[in-house]
């Protein structure tokens, strides 16, 4: 009579022997398969944890900035997790999963890109402990799902409603995301600016905010303190003033054209041979007549400001066209990029004009003032007093100043994170305490849940130190998280508040990624 024995190991039943029915060769084969699977899992977990360890020290108030050198030789200093991981040349498939996790968090919530990777790495470390004692990966994943469902309920119970009319509360939430950034000393300026920008595009109903309706223009001059919010349009180009054309227009009527004010050219394979001066004079006369007719058509529509799309086939303007435009007092702005067309047309409530035959007055945008503003050697075009239809989405622009390119780039990332926090509050009007207080509360509640579950599930769901207390380790023995939890237990109002949606999106993201 035979006997049957089974063991749940790294790959489920690691060995099943029935009497003498299994040969030594078969036993050895299963053993080799199990060892290979164990080595593969260990390699995957180690690679993913190495990514988490790379950004772990940039988390929290004691977090350090990272100096990253890109492939082109450029150097950036930042503590933004998504930016650090984006610049890393990650090759391992499992490690790439954490990079994609950080990108997803950045797109969905905009903040918490470092925390989500650190928590995922800690969960993988806890999973490794369970794997080493013979727990099957499927069972571990199911238990993590149970813990996830409980965690989401805990976060819901911890949240507090947010009144979008309470501007001070929104500013406090935006300031929390800026306090760990390089530009933290400018949080008193950037946080209110972020709140005003997001609320401006949210509209009166405040049902949502699309950050694509906020345009950030960076100018390398001055300091971050000179950053300002423009309730209109800001262009990175300058006005064409080669023929003494106007640089300031009041009561502007703006035409956004996608054709060029220059004579047409032949195909690249063809050429024009001029043999005498009379033929040259005829060509110059035809060019002059052609450009003059274009300018007359533009003037007939009432337009006094031209925004001309950049072209790679021929020059957008010529000296002759600039001369005619200056004669009729039309301001010309060239080199408008193709990806700017949509935002400009949305802001000015105008229609891009692809050909001279499509010119008409109803396709023009209107503004109270269009002027060229100088900042030392830098220039921008500022369009204010824009009149748009009530049913059109609102847009705003931010003029970001900085003393160096590194400061400008980091300030742009920081203000984007702050805007994302406010956007999350508009989308989900709830906040929870910050400083790792949610993680502590989830750990406590999971410990209680573990005692109530039957069998070994309670032991497997029980919070591990490295997963439940990882963020507290980064905050330090006297970190903000421990203080916030003490204050919240006593019933007082915590000083650190975070967007509920940021935490809510981060929790399932880190759990599902490690699965």
Coordinates of C-alpha atoms in Angstrom, one line a residue:
X1 CA 0.0 0.0 0.0
X2 CA 1.4 3.4 -1.0
X3 CA 1.4 6.7 0.9
X4 CA 0.9 10.2 -0.4
X5 CA 2.5 13.3 1.0
X6 CA 2.3 16.9 -0.4
X7 CA 3.9 20.2 0.5
X8 CA 2.8 23.7 -0.4
X9 CA 6.0 25.4 -1.5
X10 CA 7.0 28.2 -3.8
X11 CA 5.1 26.7 -6.7
X12 CA 2.2 25.0 -4.9
X13 CA 2.6 21.2 -4.5
X14 CA 6.4 20.9 -4.6
X15 CA 6.5 17.1 -4.5
X16 CA 3.9 14.4 -4.6
X17 CA 5.2 10.9 -4.1
X18 CA 3.0 7.8 -4.2
X19 CA 4.8 4.8 -2.7
X20 CA 7.4 3.7 -5.1
X21 CA 5.5 5.1 -8.2
X22 CA 7.8 8.1 -8.6
X23 CA 11.3 7.6 -9.8
X24 CA 14.3 9.4 -8.5
X25 CA 14.7 11.1 -11.9
X26 CA 11.2 12.6 -11.7
X27 CA 11.8 13.8 -8.2
X28 CA 15.0 15.4 -9.2
X29 CA 13.3 17.1 -12.2
X30 CA 10.6 18.7 -10.0
X31 CA 13.3 19.7 -7.6
X32 CA 15.2 21.5 -10.3
X33 CA 12.0 23.2 -11.6
X34 CA 11.2 24.4 -8.1
X35 CA 14.7 25.8 -7.6
X36 CA 14.6 27.6 -10.9
X37 CA 11.2 29.1 -10.1
X38 CA 12.5 30.1 -6.6
X39 CA 15.5 31.8 -8.2
X40 CA 13.3 33.6 -10.8
X41 CA 11.0 34.9 -8.1
X42 CA 13.9 36.0 -5.9
X43 CA 15.4 37.8 -8.9
X44 CA 12.2 39.6 -9.7
X45 CA 11.6 40.7 -6.1
X46 CA 15.2 41.8 -5.7
X47 CA 15.1 43.9 -8.9
X48 CA 11.9 45.5 -7.9
X49 CA 13.1 46.2 -4.4
X50 CA 16.3 47.8 -5.7
X51 CA 14.1 50.4 -7.6
X52 CA 12.2 51.1 -4.4
X53 CA 15.4 51.5 -2.4
X54 CA 16.7 53.9 -5.0
X55 CA 14.0 56.4 -4.2
X56 CA 13.4 55.5 -0.6
X57 CA 15.8 58.1 0.8
X58 CA 14.0 60.9 -1.1
X59 CA 10.8 60.4 0.9
X60 CA 9.6 62.5 3.8
X61 CA 10.9 65.6 5.5
X62 CA 14.3 64.1 5.9
X63 CA 14.4 63.0 2.3
X64 CA 17.4 63.9 0.2
X65 CA 17.4 65.2 -3.3
X66 CA 18.8 63.1 -6.1
X67 CA 21.3 64.3 -8.6
X68 CA 20.6 62.6 -11.9
X69 CA 22.7 62.7 -15.1
X70 CA 20.8 62.0 -18.2
X71 CA 22.0 60.3 -21.3
X72 CA 22.6 63.7 -23.0
X73 CA 24.8 64.8 -20.1
X74 CA 22.3 67.1 -18.5
X75 CA 22.2 67.2 -14.7
X76 CA 19.0 67.6 -12.7
X77 CA 18.4 67.7 -9.0
X78 CA 15.0 66.6 -7.8
X79 CA 13.2 64.4 -5.2
X80 CA 10.2 63.7 -7.4
X81 CA 9.9 60.0 -7.6
X82 CA 8.3 59.9 -11.1
X83 CA 11.1 62.1 -12.5
X84 CA 13.9 60.0 -10.9
X85 CA 12.5 56.7 -12.2
X86 CA 11.8 58.2 -15.6
X87 CA 15.5 59.1 -16.0
X88 CA 16.7 55.7 -14.7
X89 CA 17.7 53.2 -17.4
X90 CA 15.7 50.3 -16.0
X91 CA 16.1 47.0 -18.0
X92 CA 14.6 44.3 -15.7
X93 CA 10.9 43.6 -16.6
X94 CA 9.9 43.4 -12.9
X95 CA 11.7 46.7 -12.1
X96 CA 10.0 48.3 -15.1
X97 CA 6.7 47.5 -13.4
X98 CA 7.5 49.8 -10.6
X99 CA 8.5 52.6 -13.0
X100 CA 5.1 52.2 -14.8
X101 CA 3.4 52.2 -11.4
X102 CA 5.0 55.5 -10.5
X103 CA 3.9 56.9 -13.9
X104 CA 0.3 55.7 -13.4
X105 CA 0.2 57.4 -10.0
X106 CA 1.6 60.6 -11.5
X107 CA -1.1 60.6 -14.2
X108 CA -4.0 59.7 -12.0
X109 CA -3.2 61.6 -8.8
X110 CA -0.1 63.7 -9.6
X111 CA 1.4 63.2 -6.1
X112 CA 2.6 60.2 -4.1
X113 CA 4.8 58.9 -6.8
X114 CA 7.6 58.1 -4.4
X115 CA 5.4 56.6 -1.7
X116 CA 3.6 54.2 -4.0
X117 CA 7.0 52.7 -5.0
X118 CA 8.3 52.5 -1.5
X119 CA 5.1 50.8 -0.2
X120 CA 5.2 48.4 -3.1
X121 CA 8.8 47.5 -2.4
X122 CA 7.9 46.9 1.3
X123 CA 5.0 44.6 0.3
X124 CA 7.3 42.6 -1.9
X125 CA 9.7 42.3 1.0
X126 CA 6.9 41.0 3.2
X127 CA 5.8 38.6 0.4
X128 CA 9.3 37.2 0.3
X129 CA 9.1 36.2 4.0
X130 CA 5.8 34.4 3.3
X131 CA 7.3 32.7 0.2
X132 CA 10.2 31.4 2.2
X133 CA 8.0 29.6 4.7
X134 CA 6.1 27.8 1.8
X135 CA 3.0 30.0 1.2
X136 CA 1.8 29.8 -2.4
X137 CA 1.9 33.1 -4.4
X138 CA -1.8 32.9 -5.3
X139 CA -2.7 32.6 -1.6
X140 CA -0.5 35.6 -0.8
X141 CA -2.2 37.6 -3.5
X142 CA -5.7 36.7 -2.3
X143 CA -4.8 37.7 1.3
X144 CA -3.4 41.0 0.0
X145 CA -6.7 41.6 -1.8
X146 CA -8.5 41.1 1.5
X147 CA -6.2 43.5 3.2
X148 CA -6.7 46.0 0.3
X149 CA -10.5 46.0 0.6
X150 CA -10.2 46.6 4.4
X151 CA -7.6 49.4 3.8
X152 CA -9.9 51.2 1.4
X153 CA -12.7 51.1 4.0
X154 CA -10.3 52.5 6.6
X155 CA -9.2 55.4 4.4
X156 CA -12.9 56.2 3.7
X157 CA -13.7 56.3 7.4
X158 CA -10.7 58.6 8.0
X159 CA -11.5 61.1 5.3
X160 CA -13.0 64.5 6.1
X161 CA -15.2 66.5 3.7
X162 CA -13.7 69.5 1.9
X163 CA -15.5 72.7 1.1
X164 CA -14.1 74.2 -2.1
X165 CA -15.2 77.6 -1.0
X166 CA -12.7 77.4 1.9
X167 CA -9.6 78.6 0.1
X168 CA -7.4 78.5 3.2
X169 CA -8.1 74.8 3.5
X170 CA -7.1 74.2 -0.1
X171 CA -4.0 76.2 0.2
X172 CA -3.0 74.2 3.3
X173 CA -3.3 71.0 1.3
X174 CA -1.3 72.3 -1.6
X175 CA 1.4 73.6 0.8
X176 CA 1.8 70.0 2.2
X177 CA 2.9 68.7 -1.2
X178 CA 5.4 71.6 -1.6
X179 CA 7.0 71.3 1.8
X180 CA 9.4 68.5 0.7
X181 CA 10.4 70.1 -2.6
X182 CA 13.4 72.1 -3.5
X183 CA 11.2 75.2 -3.7
X184 CA 9.6 74.7 -0.3
X185 CA 10.6 78.2 0.8
X186 CA 8.3 79.6 -1.9
X187 CA 5.3 77.5 -0.9
X188 CA 3.5 80.6 0.4
X189 CA 3.4 81.9 -3.2
X190 CA 3.1 78.7 -5.2
X191 CA 0.4 77.1 -3.1
X192 CA -2.2 79.9 -3.5
X193 CA -1.2 80.3 -7.1
X194 CA -1.9 76.6 -7.7
X195 CA -5.3 76.8 -6.0
X196 CA -6.4 79.9 -8.0
X197 CA -5.3 78.3 -11.2
X198 CA -7.2 75.0 -10.7
X199 CA -10.3 76.7 -9.4
X200 CA -10.3 79.1 -12.4
X201 CA -10.4 76.2 -14.9
X202 CA -12.9 74.2 -12.8
X203 CA -15.7 76.6 -13.5
X204 CA -18.7 77.5 -11.4
X205 CA -20.0 74.0 -11.1
X206 CA -16.6 72.7 -9.9
X207 CA -17.2 69.2 -11.4
X208 CA -13.6 68.6 -12.6
X209 CA -10.4 70.3 -13.7
X210 CA -8.4 69.5 -16.7
X211 CA -4.8 70.5 -16.1
X212 CA -4.2 70.7 -19.9
X213 CA -6.1 74.0 -19.6
X214 CA -3.2 75.5 -17.6
X215 CA -0.2 76.6 -19.6
X216 CA 3.1 77.1 -17.9
X217 CA 5.7 79.3 -19.6
X218 CA 9.2 79.2 -18.1
X219 CA 11.5 82.2 -18.4
X220 CA 15.1 82.2 -17.2
X221 CA 15.2 85.6 -15.5
X222 CA 14.5 86.8 -12.0
X223 CA 13.5 84.6 -9.1
X224 CA 10.7 82.2 -8.2
X225 CA 9.1 85.0 -6.2
X226 CA 8.3 86.8 -9.4
X227 CA 6.1 83.9 -10.7
X228 CA 2.6 85.1 -11.5
X229 CA -0.8 83.8 -12.7
X230 CA -2.1 85.3 -16.0
X231 CA -5.9 85.2 -16.5
X232 CA -5.4 84.9 -20.2
X233 CA -2.8 83.6 -22.7
X234 CA 0.9 83.7 -22.5
X235 CA 3.1 83.0 -25.5
X236 CA 6.8 82.1 -25.4
X237 CA 7.4 84.0 -28.6
X238 CA 8.1 87.6 -29.3
X239 CA 6.6 90.1 -31.7
X240 CA 8.2 90.6 -35.1
X241 CA 9.4 94.2 -35.0
X242 CA 12.0 94.1 -37.9
X243 CA 10.0 96.7 -39.9
X244 CA 9.0 98.7 -36.8
X245 CA 5.8 96.9 -36.4
X246 CA 3.6 97.4 -33.4
X247 CA 4.3 95.5 -30.2
X248 CA 1.1 96.6 -28.3
X249 CA -2.4 96.4 -29.5
X250 CA -5.6 97.4 -27.6
X251 CA -9.0 96.0 -28.5
X252 CA -7.3 93.2 -30.4
X253 CA -8.8 91.0 -33.0
X254 CA -6.6 88.0 -33.3
X255 CA -6.2 85.7 -36.3
X256 CA -4.6 82.3 -35.9
X257 CA -3.3 81.4 -39.3
X258 CA -1.7 78.2 -40.6
X259 CA -0.4 79.6 -43.9
X260 CA 2.7 81.7 -44.6
X261 CA 3.0 85.3 -45.6
X262 CA 5.8 84.5 -48.1
X263 CA 5.9 83.8 -51.8
X264 CA 5.2 80.1 -52.8
X265 CA 8.2 78.0 -53.7
X266 CA 8.6 75.3 -56.3
X267 CA 8.9 71.6 -55.6
X268 CA 12.2 70.5 -54.2
X269 CA 13.1 68.7 -57.5
X270 CA 12.4 71.8 -59.6
X271 CA 14.3 75.1 -60.1
X272 CA 13.6 78.4 -61.8
X273 CA 16.3 79.8 -64.1
X274 CA 16.3 83.6 -64.6
X275 CA 18.2 84.7 -67.7
X276 CA 17.7 88.5 -67.8
X277 CA 16.9 91.4 -65.6
X278 CA 13.4 91.8 -67.0
X279 CA 12.4 88.4 -65.8
X280 CA 13.8 89.1 -62.4
X281 CA 11.7 92.3 -62.2
X282 CA 8.6 90.4 -63.2
X283 CA 9.2 87.8 -60.4
X284 CA 9.7 90.5 -57.8
X285 CA 6.6 92.3 -58.9
X286 CA 4.6 89.1 -58.7
X287 CA 5.9 88.4 -55.2
X288 CA 5.0 91.9 -54.1
X289 CA 1.5 91.7 -55.6
X290 CA 0.9 88.2 -54.0
X291 CA 1.9 89.4 -50.5
X292 CA 0.1 92.6 -50.8
X293 CA -3.1 90.8 -51.7
X294 CA -2.7 88.5 -48.6
X295 CA -2.2 91.5 -46.3
X296 CA -5.3 93.2 -47.8
X297 CA -7.4 90.1 -47.2
X298 CA -6.2 90.0 -43.6
X299 CA -6.9 93.7 -43.0
X300 CA -10.4 93.3 -44.5
X301 CA -11.4 90.9 -41.8
X302 CA -10.6 93.5 -39.1
X303 CA -7.7 91.5 -37.7
X304 CA -4.9 93.5 -36.1
X305 CA -2.9 90.6 -34.5
X306 CA -1.5 87.6 -36.4
X307 CA -0.4 84.4 -34.8
X308 CA 1.4 82.5 -37.5
X309 CA 2.1 78.7 -37.2
X310 CA 5.7 77.6 -37.7
X311 CA 6.5 76.0 -41.0
X312 CA 9.4 73.8 -42.1
X313 CA 8.8 74.2 -45.8
X314 CA 9.2 77.9 -46.1
X315 CA 9.6 81.1 -44.1
X316 CA 6.5 82.2 -42.2
X317 CA 7.1 85.9 -43.1
X318 CA 9.5 87.9 -45.2
X319 CA 10.9 91.4 -44.8
X320 CA 8.4 92.5 -47.4
X321 CA 5.4 91.0 -45.6
X322 CA 6.5 92.5 -42.3
X323 CA 6.8 95.9 -44.0
X324 CA 3.2 95.7 -45.3
X325 CA 1.9 94.5 -41.9
X326 CA 3.6 97.4 -40.2
X327 CA 2.1 99.8 -42.7
X328 CA -1.5 98.7 -41.7
X329 CA -0.6 98.4 -38.0
X330 CA -0.9 94.7 -37.7
X331 CA 1.1 92.9 -35.0
X332 CA 2.8 89.6 -36.1
X333 CA 3.8 86.8 -33.9
X334 CA 5.6 83.9 -35.6
X335 CA 6.9 80.4 -34.8
X336 CA 3.7 79.2 -33.1
X337 CA 4.3 75.5 -32.6
X338 CA 1.7 73.0 -33.9
X339 CA 1.0 71.5 -30.4
X340 CA 0.1 75.0 -29.2
X341 CA -2.7 75.5 -31.7
X342 CA -5.3 73.7 -29.7
X343 CA -4.6 75.6 -26.5
X344 CA -4.5 79.0 -28.2
X345 CA -7.8 78.4 -30.1
X346 CA -9.4 77.2 -26.9
X347 CA -8.2 80.2 -25.0
X348 CA -9.0 82.9 -27.6
X349 CA -12.2 81.2 -28.8
X350 CA -10.9 81.4 -32.4
X351 CA -10.7 79.0 -35.3
X352 CA -7.3 78.1 -36.9
X353 CA -7.3 79.4 -40.5
X354 CA -5.6 77.0 -42.9
X355 CA -5.7 79.1 -46.1
X356 CA -6.2 82.7 -47.2
X357 CA -9.6 81.8 -48.8
X358 CA -10.9 80.7 -45.4
X359 CA -10.3 84.2 -43.8
X360 CA -13.4 85.6 -42.2
X361 CA -14.3 87.9 -39.3
X362 CA -16.2 85.2 -37.4
X363 CA -13.0 83.1 -37.0
X364 CA -11.2 85.8 -35.1
X365 CA -10.5 85.9 -31.3
X366 CA -10.9 89.0 -29.2
X367 CA -8.9 90.4 -26.3
X368 CA -8.6 93.7 -24.5
X369 CA -4.9 93.9 -24.8
X370 CA -2.0 92.1 -26.6
X371 CA 1.4 93.3 -25.7
X372 CA 5.1 92.2 -25.7
X373 CA 6.6 92.1 -22.2
X374 CA 10.4 92.1 -21.7
X375 CA 12.3 90.5 -18.8
X376 CA 15.9 91.5 -19.5
X377 CA 16.8 89.7 -22.7
X378 CA 13.7 87.4 -22.5
X379 CA 10.4 88.4 -24.1
X380 CA 6.8 87.0 -23.9
X381 CA 3.5 87.9 -25.5
X382 CA 0.8 88.5 -22.9
X383 CA -2.9 88.4 -24.0
X384 CA -5.3 89.7 -21.3
X385 CA -9.0 90.5 -21.3
X386 CA -10.0 87.5 -23.4
X387 CA -13.7 87.2 -24.2
X388 CA -14.9 83.6 -24.7
X389 CA -18.2 81.8 -24.9
X390 CA -19.7 80.7 -21.5
X391 CA -19.9 77.1 -22.7
X392 CA -16.2 77.0 -23.6
X393 CA -13.7 75.7 -21.1
X394 CA -11.6 78.3 -19.3
X395 CA -7.9 78.5 -19.5
X396 CA -5.1 80.3 -17.6
X397 CA -1.4 80.7 -18.0
X398 CA 1.4 80.8 -15.4
X399 CA 4.6 82.7 -15.9
X400 CA 7.3 80.8 -14.0
X401 CA 10.5 82.6 -13.3
X402 CA 13.8 81.2 -12.0
X403 CA 17.5 82.1 -11.7
X404 CA 18.7 78.9 -13.4
X405 CA 17.3 76.2 -15.6
X406 CA 17.6 73.6 -12.8
X407 CA 15.5 75.8 -10.5
X408 CA 12.9 76.4 -13.3
X409 CA 12.5 72.7 -14.1
X410 CA 12.1 71.7 -10.4
X411 CA 9.7 74.6 -9.8
X412 CA 7.6 73.4 -12.7
X413 CA 7.5 69.8 -11.4
X414 CA 6.6 71.1 -7.9
X415 CA 3.8 73.4 -9.0
X416 CA 2.4 70.6 -11.2
X417 CA 2.2 68.4 -8.1
X418 CA 0.5 71.1 -6.1
X419 CA -2.1 71.6 -8.9
X420 CA -2.7 67.9 -9.1
X421 CA -3.5 67.9 -5.3
X422 CA -6.0 70.6 -5.8
X423 CA -7.5 68.8 -8.8
X424 CA -7.9 65.7 -6.7
X425 CA -9.8 67.7 -4.1
X426 CA -12.1 69.0 -6.8
X427 CA -12.7 65.5 -8.2
X428 CA -13.0 63.8 -4.7
X429 CA -13.9 66.4 -2.1
X430 CA -12.3 64.7 0.9
X431 CA -9.0 64.9 2.7
X432 CA -7.1 62.7 5.2
X433 CA -4.3 63.4 7.7
X434 CA -0.8 63.3 6.1
X435 CA 2.6 62.4 7.5
X436 CA 2.0 58.6 7.3
X437 CA -1.0 58.8 9.7
X438 CA -3.2 56.8 7.2
X439 CA -0.6 54.1 7.0
X440 CA -0.4 53.7 10.8
X441 CA -4.2 53.5 11.1
X442 CA -4.4 50.9 8.3
X443 CA -1.7 48.9 10.1
X444 CA -3.7 49.0 13.3
X445 CA -7.0 48.0 11.7
X446 CA -5.3 45.2 9.7
X447 CA -3.9 43.8 12.9
X448 CA -7.4 43.7 14.4
X449 CA -8.7 42.1 11.2
X450 CA -6.0 39.4 11.3
X451 CA -7.2 38.3 14.8
X452 CA -10.7 37.8 13.4
X453 CA -9.9 35.7 10.3
X454 CA -10.0 31.9 10.5
X455 CA -7.0 29.7 9.8
X456 CA -3.7 31.0 8.6
X457 CA -5.2 34.0 6.7
X458 CA -4.9 36.1 9.9
X459 CA -1.2 35.4 10.1
X460 CA -0.6 36.1 6.5
X461 CA -2.6 39.4 6.6
X462 CA -1.0 40.5 9.8
X463 CA 1.0 43.7 9.0
X464 CA 4.7 43.2 8.7
X465 CA 7.0 45.8 10.1
X466 CA 8.7 46.6 6.8
X467 CA 5.4 47.1 5.0
X468 CA 3.2 48.7 7.6
X469 CA 5.8 51.0 9.1
X470 CA 8.0 51.8 6.1
X471 CA 6.9 55.4 5.8
X472 CA 7.4 56.0 9.5
X473 CA 11.0 54.8 9.2
X474 CA 11.5 57.4 6.5
X475 CA 9.9 60.1 8.7
X476 CA 12.2 59.3 11.6
X477 CA 11.6 58.5 15.3
X478 CA 10.2 61.9 15.8
X479 CA 8.6 62.3 12.4
X480 CA 5.5 64.2 11.5
X481 CA 3.5 61.0 11.1
X482 CA 3.7 60.0 14.7
X483 CA 2.8 63.4 15.9
X484 CA -0.2 63.6 13.5
X485 CA -1.5 60.2 14.8
X486 CA -1.3 61.4 18.4
X487 CA -3.1 64.6 17.6
X488 CA -5.8 62.9 15.6
X489 CA -6.4 60.4 18.4
X490 CA -6.9 63.2 20.9
X491 CA -9.5 64.7 18.7
X492 CA -7.7 67.9 17.6
X493 CA -7.2 69.1 14.1
X494 CA -4.0 67.8 12.5
X495 CA -1.7 70.3 10.8
X496 CA -0.8 68.1 7.8
X497 CA -3.6 67.2 5.3
X498 CA -3.4 65.3 2.1
X499 CA -5.8 64.8 -0.8
X500 CA -7.9 61.6 -0.2
X501 CA -7.7 60.7 -3.9
X502 CA -3.9 60.6 -3.7
X503 CA -3.9 58.0 -1.0
X504 CA -6.9 56.2 -2.4
X505 CA -5.3 55.7 -5.8
X506 CA -1.9 54.8 -4.3
X507 CA -3.1 52.0 -2.1
X508 CA -4.6 49.6 -4.8
X509 CA -1.8 50.6 -7.2
X510 CA 1.0 49.4 -4.9
X511 CA -0.9 46.2 -4.0
X512 CA -1.9 45.2 -7.5
X513 CA 1.6 46.0 -8.9
X514 CA 3.3 43.5 -6.5
X515 CA 0.8 40.9 -7.5

